[in-house]
Tab-separated table of C-alpha atoms in Angstrom:
chain	number	residue	atom	x	y	z
A	3	MET	CA	188.966	99.558	155.059
A	4	SER	CA	189.544	96.619	152.726
A	5	MET	CA	191.433	97.001	149.445
A	6	ILE	CA	188.202	96.388	147.513
A	7	GLU	CA	186.474	99.170	149.469
A	8	MET	CA	189.429	101.481	148.862
A	9	TYR	CA	189.438	100.803	145.093
A	10	LEU	CA	185.675	101.311	144.911
A	11	LYS	CA	185.951	104.615	146.777
A	12	GLU	CA	188.751	105.796	144.476
A	13	LEU	CA	186.854	104.711	141.359
A	14	GLU	CA	183.788	106.630	142.542
A	15	GLN	CA	185.807	109.777	143.336
A	16	GLU	CA	187.691	109.726	140.049
A	17	SER	CA	184.522	109.018	138.070
A	18	LEU	CA	183.114	112.404	139.128
A	19	VAL	CA	186.103	114.255	137.686
A	20	THR	CA	186.335	111.998	134.640
A	21	ARG	CA	182.661	112.475	133.807
A	22	LYS	CA	183.084	116.275	133.969
A	23	MET	CA	186.115	116.158	131.675
A	24	LEU	CA	184.549	113.801	129.122
A	25	SER	CA	181.340	115.847	129.031
A	26	ILE	CA	183.049	119.010	127.751
A	27	ILE	CA	184.611	117.491	124.633
A	28	PRO	CA	183.233	119.311	121.589
A	29	ASP	CA	181.738	116.860	119.085
A	30	ASP	CA	183.521	118.638	116.232
A	31	LYS	CA	186.971	118.129	117.827
A	32	LEU	CA	186.966	114.326	118.209
A	33	ASP	CA	189.502	113.865	115.413
A	34	TRP	CA	191.810	116.662	116.566
A	35	GLN	CA	195.274	115.745	117.825
A	36	PRO	CA	197.975	118.061	119.177
A	37	HIS	CA	200.816	116.247	117.380
A	38	PRO	CA	201.067	113.506	114.727
A	39	LYS	CA	202.420	111.076	117.360
A	40	SER	CA	199.563	111.874	119.767
A	41	MET	CA	196.216	110.115	119.910
A	42	THR	CA	193.186	111.907	118.563
A	43	ILE	CA	190.768	113.176	121.180
A	44	ARG	CA	188.386	110.397	120.094
A	45	SER	CA	191.005	107.680	120.747
A	46	LEU	CA	192.144	109.209	124.013
A	47	ALA	CA	188.632	109.788	125.341
A	48	THR	CA	187.467	106.306	124.316
A	49	HIS	CA	190.428	104.785	126.139
A	50	ILE	CA	189.592	106.801	129.263
A	51	ALA	CA	185.936	105.765	129.052
A	52	GLU	CA	186.847	102.076	128.731
A	53	LEU	CA	189.496	101.924	131.474
A	54	PRO	CA	187.069	101.052	134.317
A	55	THR	CA	186.553	97.684	132.585
A	56	TRP	CA	190.152	96.839	133.492
A	57	VAL	CA	188.942	96.369	137.075
A	58	THR	CA	186.719	93.528	135.907
A	59	MET	CA	189.394	92.142	133.623
A	60	ALA	CA	191.948	92.115	136.453
A	61	LEU	CA	189.630	90.302	138.832
A	62	THR	CA	188.145	87.793	136.376
A	63	THR	CA	191.149	86.815	134.229
A	64	GLU	CA	194.767	85.790	134.690
A	65	GLU	CA	196.136	87.914	131.854
A	66	LEU	CA	195.561	90.013	128.785
A	67	ASP	CA	197.439	88.839	125.700
A	68	PHE	CA	197.206	91.380	122.898
A	69	ALA	CA	198.461	88.719	120.448
A	70	SER	CA	195.281	86.672	120.933
A	71	ALA	CA	192.948	89.512	122.006
A	72	PRO	CA	193.876	92.699	120.118
A	73	TYR	CA	192.451	95.954	121.398
A	74	ASN	CA	189.439	97.061	119.394
A	75	PRO	CA	188.113	100.275	120.911
A	76	THR	CA	184.418	101.008	120.915
A	77	VAL	CA	183.523	103.439	118.141
A	78	ILE	CA	182.048	106.662	119.470
A	79	ASN	CA	180.801	109.492	117.283
A	80	ASN	CA	179.859	112.153	119.801
A	81	THR	CA	180.131	113.149	123.436
A	82	LYS	CA	176.748	111.611	124.281
A	83	GLU	CA	177.938	108.187	123.089
A	84	LEU	CA	181.223	108.694	124.939
A	85	LEU	CA	179.429	109.388	128.229
A	86	GLU	CA	177.159	106.377	127.709
A	87	LEU	CA	180.253	104.208	127.141
A	88	PHE	CA	181.843	105.571	130.308
A	89	GLU	CA	178.739	104.803	132.392
A	90	VAL	CA	178.565	101.225	131.057
A	91	SER	CA	182.297	100.748	131.747
A	92	LEU	CA	181.905	102.209	135.223
A	93	MET	CA	179.042	99.822	136.042
A	94	ASP	CA	181.189	96.966	134.752
A	95	GLY	CA	184.157	97.934	136.931
A	96	ARG	CA	181.993	98.443	140.018
A	97	SER	CA	180.388	95.022	139.539
A	98	GLU	CA	183.563	93.192	140.588
A	99	LEU	CA	184.539	95.470	143.471
A	100	VAL	CA	182.651	93.310	145.949
A	101	PRO	CA	183.838	91.834	149.270
A	102	GLN	CA	184.022	88.296	147.834
A	103	ASN	CA	186.849	89.403	145.527
A	104	GLU	CA	189.130	90.648	148.318
A	105	GLU	CA	190.991	87.319	148.289
A	106	LYS	CA	191.770	87.714	144.558
A	107	ILE	CA	193.682	90.991	145.085
A	108	SER	CA	196.996	89.219	145.734
A	109	GLU	CA	196.745	86.814	142.769
A	110	THR	CA	199.071	87.339	139.800
A	111	TRP	CA	197.971	89.045	136.584
A	112	THR	CA	200.018	89.434	133.372
A	113	LEU	CA	199.917	91.882	130.462
A	114	ARG	CA	201.585	90.521	127.334
A	115	SER	CA	201.682	90.289	123.600
A	116	GLY	CA	202.581	86.690	122.869
A	117	ASP	CA	205.994	86.003	124.383
A	118	GLN	CA	206.660	89.675	125.122
A	119	ILE	CA	205.707	90.378	128.735
A	120	PHE	CA	204.897	94.001	129.543
A	121	MET	CA	203.843	93.638	133.155
A	122	VAL	CA	203.434	90.972	135.824
A	123	SER	CA	201.743	92.236	138.946
A	124	THR	CA	199.072	91.383	141.442
A	125	LYS	CA	195.460	91.884	140.494
A	126	GLY	CA	195.332	94.661	143.087
A	127	GLU	CA	198.300	96.406	141.478
A	128	THR	CA	196.594	96.048	138.099
A	129	ILE	CA	193.462	97.750	139.428
A	130	HIS	CA	195.609	100.529	140.886
A	131	HIS	CA	197.413	100.852	137.547
A	132	ALA	CA	194.067	101.185	135.719
A	133	LEU	CA	192.954	103.929	138.108
A	134	CYS	CA	196.265	105.734	137.574
A	135	GLN	CA	195.819	105.400	133.823
A	136	ILE	CA	192.419	107.085	134.047
A	137	ILE	CA	193.988	110.017	135.886
A	138	HIS	CA	197.034	110.167	133.576
A	139	HIS	CA	195.035	110.116	130.353
A	140	ARG	CA	192.454	112.519	131.757
A	141	ALA	CA	195.315	114.996	132.310
A	142	GLN	CA	196.422	114.496	128.706
A	143	LEU	CA	192.861	115.214	127.609
A	144	GLY	CA	192.897	118.381	129.715
A	145	VAL	CA	195.972	119.627	127.844
A	146	CYS	CA	194.296	118.902	124.509
A	147	LEU	CA	191.172	120.757	125.546
A	148	ARG	CA	193.235	123.672	126.890
A	149	LEU	CA	194.981	123.925	123.492
A	150	LEU	CA	191.510	124.129	121.911
A	151	ASP	CA	190.583	126.892	124.375
A	152	VAL	CA	187.883	124.778	126.027
A	153	PRO	CA	187.408	125.878	129.671
A	154	ILE	CA	188.657	123.117	131.984
A	155	PRO	CA	186.648	122.027	135.032
A	156	GLY	CA	188.387	121.617	138.372
A	157	SER	CA	189.710	118.207	139.342
A	158	TYR	CA	190.757	118.335	142.988
A	159	GLY	CA	189.880	121.968	143.481
A	160	PRO	CA	188.995	124.850	141.178
A	161	SER	CA	190.702	125.217	137.817
A	162	ALA	CA	192.157	128.421	136.406
A	163	ASP	CA	188.929	128.721	134.405
A	164	GLU	CA	186.790	128.621	137.548
A	165	THR	CA	188.671	131.225	139.576
A	166	SER	CA	190.695	134.369	139.061
A	167	PHE	CA	194.118	132.720	139.410
């Protein structure tokens, strides 16, 4: 299996779990946050929904410089819009996971803000990092939803809400 095929398979598998998690966010809890230093559910969920676009960014650019391209998240106002954003981002990420891009996997990609370098890695490592970020932030979202007493769907097996653990 090529690296591109592996990333596509992982993106597809994680999208199933991510879609389930995003779909259960109550519209009236988008501005809730568990702590003043934490993101709101809206910010966290929007970030999760946009992360598949990092696949495209990794394979079509040499870097992301926040100094010249500040992050401006898409504004979502409800779970329906959030899921639509996720599907568009997912299509975007899938679009570059094609055999022709296998040779780009080993090229260098940089994350920076002006002269401050946060990360220099291969494009393949950047894709892997984006997939890990989806999983990481999805887990954070799960904790937020648990604190709001929203039943959590299973990720890699049943959750405590789906069985009699």
